[in-house]
Coordinates of C-alpha atoms in Angstrom, one line a residue:
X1 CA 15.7 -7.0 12.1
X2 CA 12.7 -9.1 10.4
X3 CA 13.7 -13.0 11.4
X4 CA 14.0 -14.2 7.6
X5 CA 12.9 -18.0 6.8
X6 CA 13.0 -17.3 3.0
X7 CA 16.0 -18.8 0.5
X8 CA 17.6 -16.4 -1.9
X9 CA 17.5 -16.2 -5.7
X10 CA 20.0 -16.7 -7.6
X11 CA 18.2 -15.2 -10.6
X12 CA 15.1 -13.9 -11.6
X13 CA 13.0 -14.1 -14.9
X14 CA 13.4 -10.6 -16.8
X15 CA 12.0 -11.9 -20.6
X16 CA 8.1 -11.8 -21.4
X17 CA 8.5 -15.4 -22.4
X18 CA 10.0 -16.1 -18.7
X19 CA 7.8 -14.4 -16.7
X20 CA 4.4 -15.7 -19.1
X21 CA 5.6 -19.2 -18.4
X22 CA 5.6 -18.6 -14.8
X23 CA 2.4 -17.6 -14.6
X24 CA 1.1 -20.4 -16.8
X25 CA 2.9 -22.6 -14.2
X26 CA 1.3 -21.5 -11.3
X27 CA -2.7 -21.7 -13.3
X28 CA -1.8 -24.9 -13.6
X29 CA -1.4 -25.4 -10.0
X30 CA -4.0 -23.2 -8.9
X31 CA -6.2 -25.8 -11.4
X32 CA -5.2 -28.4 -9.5
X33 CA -5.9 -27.3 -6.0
X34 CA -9.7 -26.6 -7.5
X35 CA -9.7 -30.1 -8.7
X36 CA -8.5 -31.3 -5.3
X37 CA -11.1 -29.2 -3.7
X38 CA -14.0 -30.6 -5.2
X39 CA -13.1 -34.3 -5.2
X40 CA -12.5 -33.9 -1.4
X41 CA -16.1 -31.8 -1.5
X42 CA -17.7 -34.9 -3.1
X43 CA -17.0 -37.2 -0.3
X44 CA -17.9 -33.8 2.4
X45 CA -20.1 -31.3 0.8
X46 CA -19.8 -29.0 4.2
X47 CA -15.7 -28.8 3.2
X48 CA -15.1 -25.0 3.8
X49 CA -12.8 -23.3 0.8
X50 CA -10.0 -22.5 3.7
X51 CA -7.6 -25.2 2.5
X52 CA -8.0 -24.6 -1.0
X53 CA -7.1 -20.6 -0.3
X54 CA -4.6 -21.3 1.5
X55 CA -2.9 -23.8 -1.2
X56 CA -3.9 -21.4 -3.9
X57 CA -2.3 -18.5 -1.1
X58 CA 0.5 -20.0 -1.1
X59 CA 1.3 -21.2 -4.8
X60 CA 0.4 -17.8 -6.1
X61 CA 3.1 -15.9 -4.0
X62 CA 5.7 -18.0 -4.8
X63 CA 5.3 -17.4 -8.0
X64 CA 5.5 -13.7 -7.9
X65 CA 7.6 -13.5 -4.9
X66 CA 10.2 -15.2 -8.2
X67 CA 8.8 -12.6 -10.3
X68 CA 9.4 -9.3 -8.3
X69 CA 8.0 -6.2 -9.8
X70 CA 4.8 -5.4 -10.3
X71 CA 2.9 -8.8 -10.0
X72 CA 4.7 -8.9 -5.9
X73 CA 3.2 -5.3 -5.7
X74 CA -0.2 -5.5 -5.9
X75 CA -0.2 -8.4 -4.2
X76 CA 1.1 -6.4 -1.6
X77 CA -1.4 -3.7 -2.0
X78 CA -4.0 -6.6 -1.6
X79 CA -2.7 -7.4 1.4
X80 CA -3.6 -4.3 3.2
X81 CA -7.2 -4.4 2.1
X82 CA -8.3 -6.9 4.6
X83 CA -11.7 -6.5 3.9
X84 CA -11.3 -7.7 0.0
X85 CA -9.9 -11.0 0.0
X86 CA -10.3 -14.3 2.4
X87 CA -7.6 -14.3 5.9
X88 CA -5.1 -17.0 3.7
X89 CA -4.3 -14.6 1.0
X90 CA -4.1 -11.2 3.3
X91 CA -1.8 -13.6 5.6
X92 CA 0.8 -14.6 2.8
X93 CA 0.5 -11.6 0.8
X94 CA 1.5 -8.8 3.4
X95 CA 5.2 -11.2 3.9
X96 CA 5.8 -8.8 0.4
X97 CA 6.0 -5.9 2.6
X98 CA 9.0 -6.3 3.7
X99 CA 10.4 -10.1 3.8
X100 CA 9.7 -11.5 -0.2
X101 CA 12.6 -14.3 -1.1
X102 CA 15.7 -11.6 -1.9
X103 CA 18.5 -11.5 -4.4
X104 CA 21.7 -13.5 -3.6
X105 CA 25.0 -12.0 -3.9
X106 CA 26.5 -12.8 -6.5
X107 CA 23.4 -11.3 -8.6
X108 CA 23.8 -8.0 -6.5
X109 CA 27.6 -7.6 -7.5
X110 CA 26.5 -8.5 -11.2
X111 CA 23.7 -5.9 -10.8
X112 CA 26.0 -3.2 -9.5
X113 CA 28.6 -3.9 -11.8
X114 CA 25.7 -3.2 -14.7
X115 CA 24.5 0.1 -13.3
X116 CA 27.9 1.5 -11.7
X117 CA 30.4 0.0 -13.9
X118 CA 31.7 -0.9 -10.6
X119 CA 31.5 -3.8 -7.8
X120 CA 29.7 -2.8 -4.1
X121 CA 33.5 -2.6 -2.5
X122 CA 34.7 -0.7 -4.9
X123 CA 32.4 2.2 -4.0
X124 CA 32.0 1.5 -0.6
X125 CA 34.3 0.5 2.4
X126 CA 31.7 -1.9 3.7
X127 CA 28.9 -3.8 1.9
X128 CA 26.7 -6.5 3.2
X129 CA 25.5 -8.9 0.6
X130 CA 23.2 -10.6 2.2
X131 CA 20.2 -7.8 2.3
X132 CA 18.3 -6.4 5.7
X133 CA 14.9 -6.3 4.2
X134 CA 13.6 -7.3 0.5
X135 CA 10.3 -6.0 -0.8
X136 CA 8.3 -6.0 -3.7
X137 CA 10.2 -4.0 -6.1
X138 CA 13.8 -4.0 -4.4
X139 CA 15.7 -4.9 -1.1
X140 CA 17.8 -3.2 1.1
X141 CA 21.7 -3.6 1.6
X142 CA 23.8 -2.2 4.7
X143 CA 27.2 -0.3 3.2
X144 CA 29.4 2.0 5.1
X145 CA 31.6 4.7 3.5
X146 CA 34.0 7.1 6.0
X147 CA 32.7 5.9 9.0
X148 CA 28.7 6.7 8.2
X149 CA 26.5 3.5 8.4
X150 CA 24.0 3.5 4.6
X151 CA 21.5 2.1 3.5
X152 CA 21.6 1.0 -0.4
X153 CA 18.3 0.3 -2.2
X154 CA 18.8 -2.0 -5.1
X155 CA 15.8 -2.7 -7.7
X156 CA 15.4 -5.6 -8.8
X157 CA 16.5 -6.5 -12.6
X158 CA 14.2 -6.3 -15.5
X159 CA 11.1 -4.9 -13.0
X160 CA 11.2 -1.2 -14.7
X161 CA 10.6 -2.7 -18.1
X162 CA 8.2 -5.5 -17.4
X163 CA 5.3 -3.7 -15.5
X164 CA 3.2 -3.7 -17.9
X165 CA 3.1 -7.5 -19.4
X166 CA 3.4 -8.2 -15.9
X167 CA 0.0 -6.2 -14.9
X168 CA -1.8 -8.0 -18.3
X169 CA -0.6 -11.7 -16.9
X170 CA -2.0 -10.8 -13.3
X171 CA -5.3 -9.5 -14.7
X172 CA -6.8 -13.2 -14.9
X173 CA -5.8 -13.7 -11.2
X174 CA -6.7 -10.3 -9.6
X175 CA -10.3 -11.1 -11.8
X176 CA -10.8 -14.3 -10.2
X177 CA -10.2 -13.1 -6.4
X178 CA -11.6 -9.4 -6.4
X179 CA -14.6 -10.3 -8.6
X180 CA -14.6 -6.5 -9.8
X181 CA -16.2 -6.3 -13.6
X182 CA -13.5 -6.0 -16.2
X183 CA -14.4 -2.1 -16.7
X184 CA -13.8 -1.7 -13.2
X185 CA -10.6 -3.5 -13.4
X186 CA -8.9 -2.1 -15.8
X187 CA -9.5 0.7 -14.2
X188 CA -7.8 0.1 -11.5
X189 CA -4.7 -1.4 -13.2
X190 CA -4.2 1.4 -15.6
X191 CA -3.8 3.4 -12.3
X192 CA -2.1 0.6 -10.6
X193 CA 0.5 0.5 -13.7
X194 CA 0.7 4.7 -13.4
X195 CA 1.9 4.0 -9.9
X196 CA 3.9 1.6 -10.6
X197 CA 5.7 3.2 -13.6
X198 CA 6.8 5.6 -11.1
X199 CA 7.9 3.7 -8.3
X200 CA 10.1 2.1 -10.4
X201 CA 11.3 5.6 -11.7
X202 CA 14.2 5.6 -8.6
X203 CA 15.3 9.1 -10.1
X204 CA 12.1 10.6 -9.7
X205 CA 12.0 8.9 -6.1
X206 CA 15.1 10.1 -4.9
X207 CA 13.4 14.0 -6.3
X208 CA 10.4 13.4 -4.1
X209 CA 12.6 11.9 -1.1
X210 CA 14.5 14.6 -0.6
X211 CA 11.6 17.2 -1.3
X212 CA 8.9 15.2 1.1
X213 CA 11.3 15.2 3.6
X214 CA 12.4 18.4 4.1
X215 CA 8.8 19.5 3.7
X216 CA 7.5 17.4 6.3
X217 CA 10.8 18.3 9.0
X218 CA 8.1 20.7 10.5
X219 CA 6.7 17.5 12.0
X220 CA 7.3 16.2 15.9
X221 CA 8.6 12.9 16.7
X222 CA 9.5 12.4 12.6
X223 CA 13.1 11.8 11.2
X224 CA 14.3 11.2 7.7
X225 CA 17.4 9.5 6.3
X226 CA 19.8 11.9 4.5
X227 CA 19.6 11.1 1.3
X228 CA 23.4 10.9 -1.3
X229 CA 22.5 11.6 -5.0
X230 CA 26.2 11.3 -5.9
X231 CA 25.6 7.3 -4.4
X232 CA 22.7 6.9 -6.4
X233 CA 21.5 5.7 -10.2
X234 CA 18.6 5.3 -11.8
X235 CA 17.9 1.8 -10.3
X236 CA 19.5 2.5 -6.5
X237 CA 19.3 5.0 -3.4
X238 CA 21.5 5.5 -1.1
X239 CA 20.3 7.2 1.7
X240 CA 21.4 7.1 5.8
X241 CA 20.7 3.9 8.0
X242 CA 18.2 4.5 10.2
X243 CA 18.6 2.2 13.3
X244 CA 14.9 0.8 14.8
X245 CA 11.8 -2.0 14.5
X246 CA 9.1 -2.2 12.2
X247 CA 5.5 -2.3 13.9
X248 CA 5.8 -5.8 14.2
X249 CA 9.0 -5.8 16.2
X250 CA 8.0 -2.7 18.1
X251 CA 4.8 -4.0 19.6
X252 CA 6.6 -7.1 21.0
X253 CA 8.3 -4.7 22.8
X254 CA 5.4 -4.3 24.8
X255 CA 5.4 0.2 24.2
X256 CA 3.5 1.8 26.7
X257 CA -0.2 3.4 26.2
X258 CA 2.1 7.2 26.0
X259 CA 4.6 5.6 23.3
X260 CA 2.1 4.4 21.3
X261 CA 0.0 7.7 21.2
X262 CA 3.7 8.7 20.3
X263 CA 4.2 7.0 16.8
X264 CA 0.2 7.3 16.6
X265 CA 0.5 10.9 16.5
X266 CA 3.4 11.0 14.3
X267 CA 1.5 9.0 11.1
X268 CA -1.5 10.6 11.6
X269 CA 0.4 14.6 11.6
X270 CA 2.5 12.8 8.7
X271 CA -0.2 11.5 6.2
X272 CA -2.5 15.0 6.7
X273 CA 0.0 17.7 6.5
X274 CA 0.8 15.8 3.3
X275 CA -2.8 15.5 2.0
X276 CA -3.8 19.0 3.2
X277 CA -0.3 21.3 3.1
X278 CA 1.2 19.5 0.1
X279 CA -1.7 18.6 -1.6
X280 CA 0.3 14.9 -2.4
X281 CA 0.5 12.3 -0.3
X282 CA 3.2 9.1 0.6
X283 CA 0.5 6.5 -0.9
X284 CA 2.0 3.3 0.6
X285 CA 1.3 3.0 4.0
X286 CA 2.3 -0.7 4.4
X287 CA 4.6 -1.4 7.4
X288 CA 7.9 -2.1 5.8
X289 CA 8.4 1.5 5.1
X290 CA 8.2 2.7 8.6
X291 CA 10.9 2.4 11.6
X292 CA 10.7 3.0 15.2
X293 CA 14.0 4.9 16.4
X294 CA 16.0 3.4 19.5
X295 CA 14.7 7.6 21.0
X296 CA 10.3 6.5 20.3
X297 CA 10.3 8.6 16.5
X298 CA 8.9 7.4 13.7
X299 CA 11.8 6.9 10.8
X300 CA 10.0 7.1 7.2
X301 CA 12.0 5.4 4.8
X302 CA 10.5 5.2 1.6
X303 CA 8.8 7.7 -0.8
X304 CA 8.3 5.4 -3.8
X305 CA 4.7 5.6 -4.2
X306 CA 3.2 9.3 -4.2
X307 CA -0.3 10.5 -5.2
X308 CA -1.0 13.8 -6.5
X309 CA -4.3 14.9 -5.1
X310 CA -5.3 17.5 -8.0
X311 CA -7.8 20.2 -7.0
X312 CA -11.3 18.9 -8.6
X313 CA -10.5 15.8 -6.4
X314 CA -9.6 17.4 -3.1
X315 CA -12.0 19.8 -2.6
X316 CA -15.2 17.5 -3.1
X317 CA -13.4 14.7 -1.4
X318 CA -12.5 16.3 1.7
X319 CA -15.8 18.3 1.8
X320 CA -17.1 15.0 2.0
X321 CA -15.9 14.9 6.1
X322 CA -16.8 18.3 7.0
X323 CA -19.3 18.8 9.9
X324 CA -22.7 19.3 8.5
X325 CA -21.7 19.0 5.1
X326 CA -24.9 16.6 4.8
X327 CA -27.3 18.7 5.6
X328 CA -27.2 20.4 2.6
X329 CA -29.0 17.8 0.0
X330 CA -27.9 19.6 -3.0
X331 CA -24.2 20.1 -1.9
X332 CA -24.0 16.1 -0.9
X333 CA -25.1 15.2 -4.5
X334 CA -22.9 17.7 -6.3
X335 CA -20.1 16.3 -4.6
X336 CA -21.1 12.7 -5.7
X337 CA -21.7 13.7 -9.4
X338 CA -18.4 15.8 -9.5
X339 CA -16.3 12.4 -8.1
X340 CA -18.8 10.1 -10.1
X341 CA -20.2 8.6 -7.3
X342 CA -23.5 9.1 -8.9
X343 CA -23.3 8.9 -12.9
X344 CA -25.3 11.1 -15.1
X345 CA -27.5 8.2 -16.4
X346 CA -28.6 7.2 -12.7
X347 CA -32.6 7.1 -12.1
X348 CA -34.2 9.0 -9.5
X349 CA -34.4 5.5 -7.6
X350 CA -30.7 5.1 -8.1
X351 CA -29.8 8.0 -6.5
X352 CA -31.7 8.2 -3.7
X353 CA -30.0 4.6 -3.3
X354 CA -26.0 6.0 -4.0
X355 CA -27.2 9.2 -1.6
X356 CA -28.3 7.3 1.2
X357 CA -25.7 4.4 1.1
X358 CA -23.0 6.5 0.5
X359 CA -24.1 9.2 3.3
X360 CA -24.0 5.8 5.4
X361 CA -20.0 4.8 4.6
X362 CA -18.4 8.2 4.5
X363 CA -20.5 9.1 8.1
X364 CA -18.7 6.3 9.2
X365 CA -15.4 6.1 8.3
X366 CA -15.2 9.8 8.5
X367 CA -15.6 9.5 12.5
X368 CA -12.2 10.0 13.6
X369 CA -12.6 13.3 11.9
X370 CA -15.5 14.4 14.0
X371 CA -13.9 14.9 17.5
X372 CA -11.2 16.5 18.5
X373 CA -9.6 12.7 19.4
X374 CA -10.2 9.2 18.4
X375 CA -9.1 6.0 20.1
X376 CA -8.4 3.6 17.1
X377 CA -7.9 0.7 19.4
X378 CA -12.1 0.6 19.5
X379 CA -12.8 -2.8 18.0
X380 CA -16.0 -1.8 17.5
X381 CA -15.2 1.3 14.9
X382 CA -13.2 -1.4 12.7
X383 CA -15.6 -4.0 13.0
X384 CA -18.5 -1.7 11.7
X385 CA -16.4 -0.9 8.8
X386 CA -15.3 -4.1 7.6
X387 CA -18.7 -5.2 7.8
X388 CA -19.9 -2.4 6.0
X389 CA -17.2 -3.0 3.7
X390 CA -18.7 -6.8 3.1
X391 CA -21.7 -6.1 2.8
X392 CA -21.5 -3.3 0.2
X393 CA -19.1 -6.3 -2.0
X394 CA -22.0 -8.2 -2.1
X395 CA -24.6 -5.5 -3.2
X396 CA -25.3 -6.0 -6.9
X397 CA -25.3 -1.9 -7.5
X398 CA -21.7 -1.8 -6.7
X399 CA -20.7 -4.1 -9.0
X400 CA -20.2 -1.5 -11.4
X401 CA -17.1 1.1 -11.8
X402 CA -18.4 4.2 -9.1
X403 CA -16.0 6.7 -8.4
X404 CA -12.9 8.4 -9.8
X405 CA -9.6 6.2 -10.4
X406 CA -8.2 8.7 -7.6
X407 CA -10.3 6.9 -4.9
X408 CA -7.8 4.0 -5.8
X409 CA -4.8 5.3 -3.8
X410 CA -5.9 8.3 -1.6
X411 CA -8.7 5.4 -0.5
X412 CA -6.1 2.7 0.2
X413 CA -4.5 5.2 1.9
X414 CA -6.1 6.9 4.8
X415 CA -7.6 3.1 5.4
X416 CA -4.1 1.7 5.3
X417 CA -3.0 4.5 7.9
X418 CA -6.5 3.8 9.9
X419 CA -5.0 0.3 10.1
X420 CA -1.6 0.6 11.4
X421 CA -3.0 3.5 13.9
X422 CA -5.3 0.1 15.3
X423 CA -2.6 -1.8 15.2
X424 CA -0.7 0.2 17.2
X425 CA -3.8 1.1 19.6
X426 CA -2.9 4.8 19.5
X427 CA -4.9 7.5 20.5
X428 CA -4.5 10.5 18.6
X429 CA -5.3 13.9 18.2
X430 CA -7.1 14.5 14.9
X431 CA -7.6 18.2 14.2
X432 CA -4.2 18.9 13.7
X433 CA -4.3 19.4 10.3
X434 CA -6.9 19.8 8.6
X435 CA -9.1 20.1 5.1
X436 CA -8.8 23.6 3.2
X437 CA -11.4 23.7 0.9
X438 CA -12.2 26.2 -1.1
X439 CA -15.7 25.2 -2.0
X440 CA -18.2 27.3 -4.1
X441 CA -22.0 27.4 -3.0

């Protein structure tokens, strides 16, 4: 398991007026760093901002590692777009994957109690209190009941019904460290907050668990936890313990080059039968929710966060990877208009700008889709696209909103599974499954 060097709560704020105040707490402090920061600068104006991040780093996840919920979350999600905010913030932020401060016991029994009308041993013969891994929007007990070994998933109290006031007090912070305009932000929080409302929704999770599961059972080297609705509520899972490491744990294991390709193999088959057979896709492809078995499989988890990839979003979105499909001027640009890459009140000039720029970053991070293979230990694919990535955050033309909200999620997705597939060094086998467009001249 995750080596944990985190205290317990003993509560957590659930009131607007609680959760405000701890936010107005840690402005304060943040103010304070910045006014450290600059009377340090006075006396050494080459003083780089890497202290002040990681103060501000720091004080910022403690406050919503107290908070839970939605405010942990996207700073979660922030965590896996390493190209967005400076190495202090991605560094503190991704410990919300899997090993945030958890609940302490005697708030788990009073939680159970709430939703069960019944304390953890009087369901089941065994329950740990003390939790195996705490995330963002719950943690994770071990329970046994007739001999089988569970896993119990207990959300955190008050998090359904704060998200959000919690997503309007994490607006001012988000504003300050993504610099997006505030259109372009509240775009991305209203779809953020639509997430959100159903990740917290453990009913409709425990739905889509069992459906995404046995949908996906096709797949090699791929196992699932039985999931028990009859052990279940509308704010806990109980589901099967699957035994294994998380990515971190597994690669200290030193896996060989045929292991890797394994697990490699095993995400990549997972996320594009989902995008291309089921037409939704497991939208939270941080770490935490993946296992390695004892047997070399890839244990999945977690089905919290799914996105729906509706049809006038597929089809110009995936057309945008097909071989050629830029050699046709007039195709490339209806595709942009129809995803509002390009916006109807765009000058000539401006879109011979969008065309050419974005022909640029799809060519490129489309490439694993080009050969029948890709090695995504090359340090030199990654480096072209975070650089590319930089570059276009500092380009005054994409300041503004571009793009559908559905490039949110299906875009932190296939760059969150490019990630771990780096990670993990893999070389995979990438025409397995495959777009199936059904695209009209």
């Amino acid at each position: 398991m995750i080596e944990k060097e985190v205290k317990e709560q003993n509560s957590i704020p659930t009131s607007k007026v609680e959760r405000s105040t701890q936010f107005v707490k840690t402005g304060f402090k943040i103010g304070g760093n910045y006014v450290k920061h600059y009377s340090k600068k006075l006396f050494n104006p080459n003083l780089s901002k890497d202290e002040l991040n990681e103060e501000n780093a720091a004080d910022i996840y403690e406050s919503l590692s107290k908070l839970k919920g939605s405010a942990l979350k996207v700073a979660q999600m922030l965590s896996m777009d390493k190209n967005i905010l400076p190495k202090a913030y991605v560094d503190k932020f991704s410990l919300s994957q899997y090993n945030a401060p958890p609940l302490s016991g005697p708030l788990i029994v009073q939680t159970f109690h709430k939703l069960y009308g019944k304390t953890p041993d009087q369901i089941f013969d065994k329950f740990d209190l003390k939790s195996s891994n705490a995330a963002s929007i719950g943690q994770v007990h071990q329970a046994e009941l007739h001999g089988k070994k569970l896993a119990v998933k207990i959300q955190y109290p008050g998090v359904g019904d704060s998200i959000s006031s919690d997503l309007k007090l994490v607006k001012p912070f988000a504003f300050r460290l993504l610099g997006m305009s505030e259109k372009e932000l509240n775009i991305y929080m209203n779809e953020v907050e639509e997430r959100l409302l159903e990740e917290t929704d453990y009913e409709l999770e425990l739905k889509r668990s069992i459906e995404f599961s046995k949908a996906c059972s096709v797949l090699n080297n791929i196992v699932f936890p039985t999931y028990y609705p009859e052990l279940s509520t509308k704010r806990t899972i109980t589901m099967d313990w699957l035994e294994g490491k998380h990515l971190k744990e597994y690669l200290q294991t030193n896996p060989s080059q045929e292991e890797r390709n394994i697990i490699g193999q095993a995400l990549w088959d997972f996320y594009n039968f989902q995008q291309h057979e089921l037409r939704a896709v497991h939208a939270d492809p941080h770490p935490g929710n993946f296992m390695i078995t004892p047997d070399g499989k890839l244990g999945v988890i977690d089905f919290g966060c799914i996105k729906v990839l509706p049809d006038d979003f597929y089809n110009p979105f995936f057309s945008l990877s097909s071989n050629g499909f830029f050699e046709s001027k007039e195709k490339t640009l209806k595709a942009f208009r129809e995803l509002e890459m390009i916006q109807p009140n765009d000058t000539p000039a401006q879109i011979e700008f969008y065309h050419e720029v974005y022909c640029q970053m799809i060519t490129l991070f489309a490439k694993p889709y080009t050969s029948n293979t890709f090695d995504f230990s090359e340090n030199a694919f990654f480096d072209k696209l975070y650089k590319f990535g930089e570059m276009l955050s500092k380009m005054p033309e994409f300041k503004q909103v571009r793009g559908v909200k559905h490039f949110i999620y299906v875009n932190r997705t296939n760059f969150g599974l490019y990630n771990i597939l780096h990670e993990l060094k893999a070389i995979v086998q990438t025409d397995t499954y495959v777009p199936q467009l059904s695209l009209q001249d």
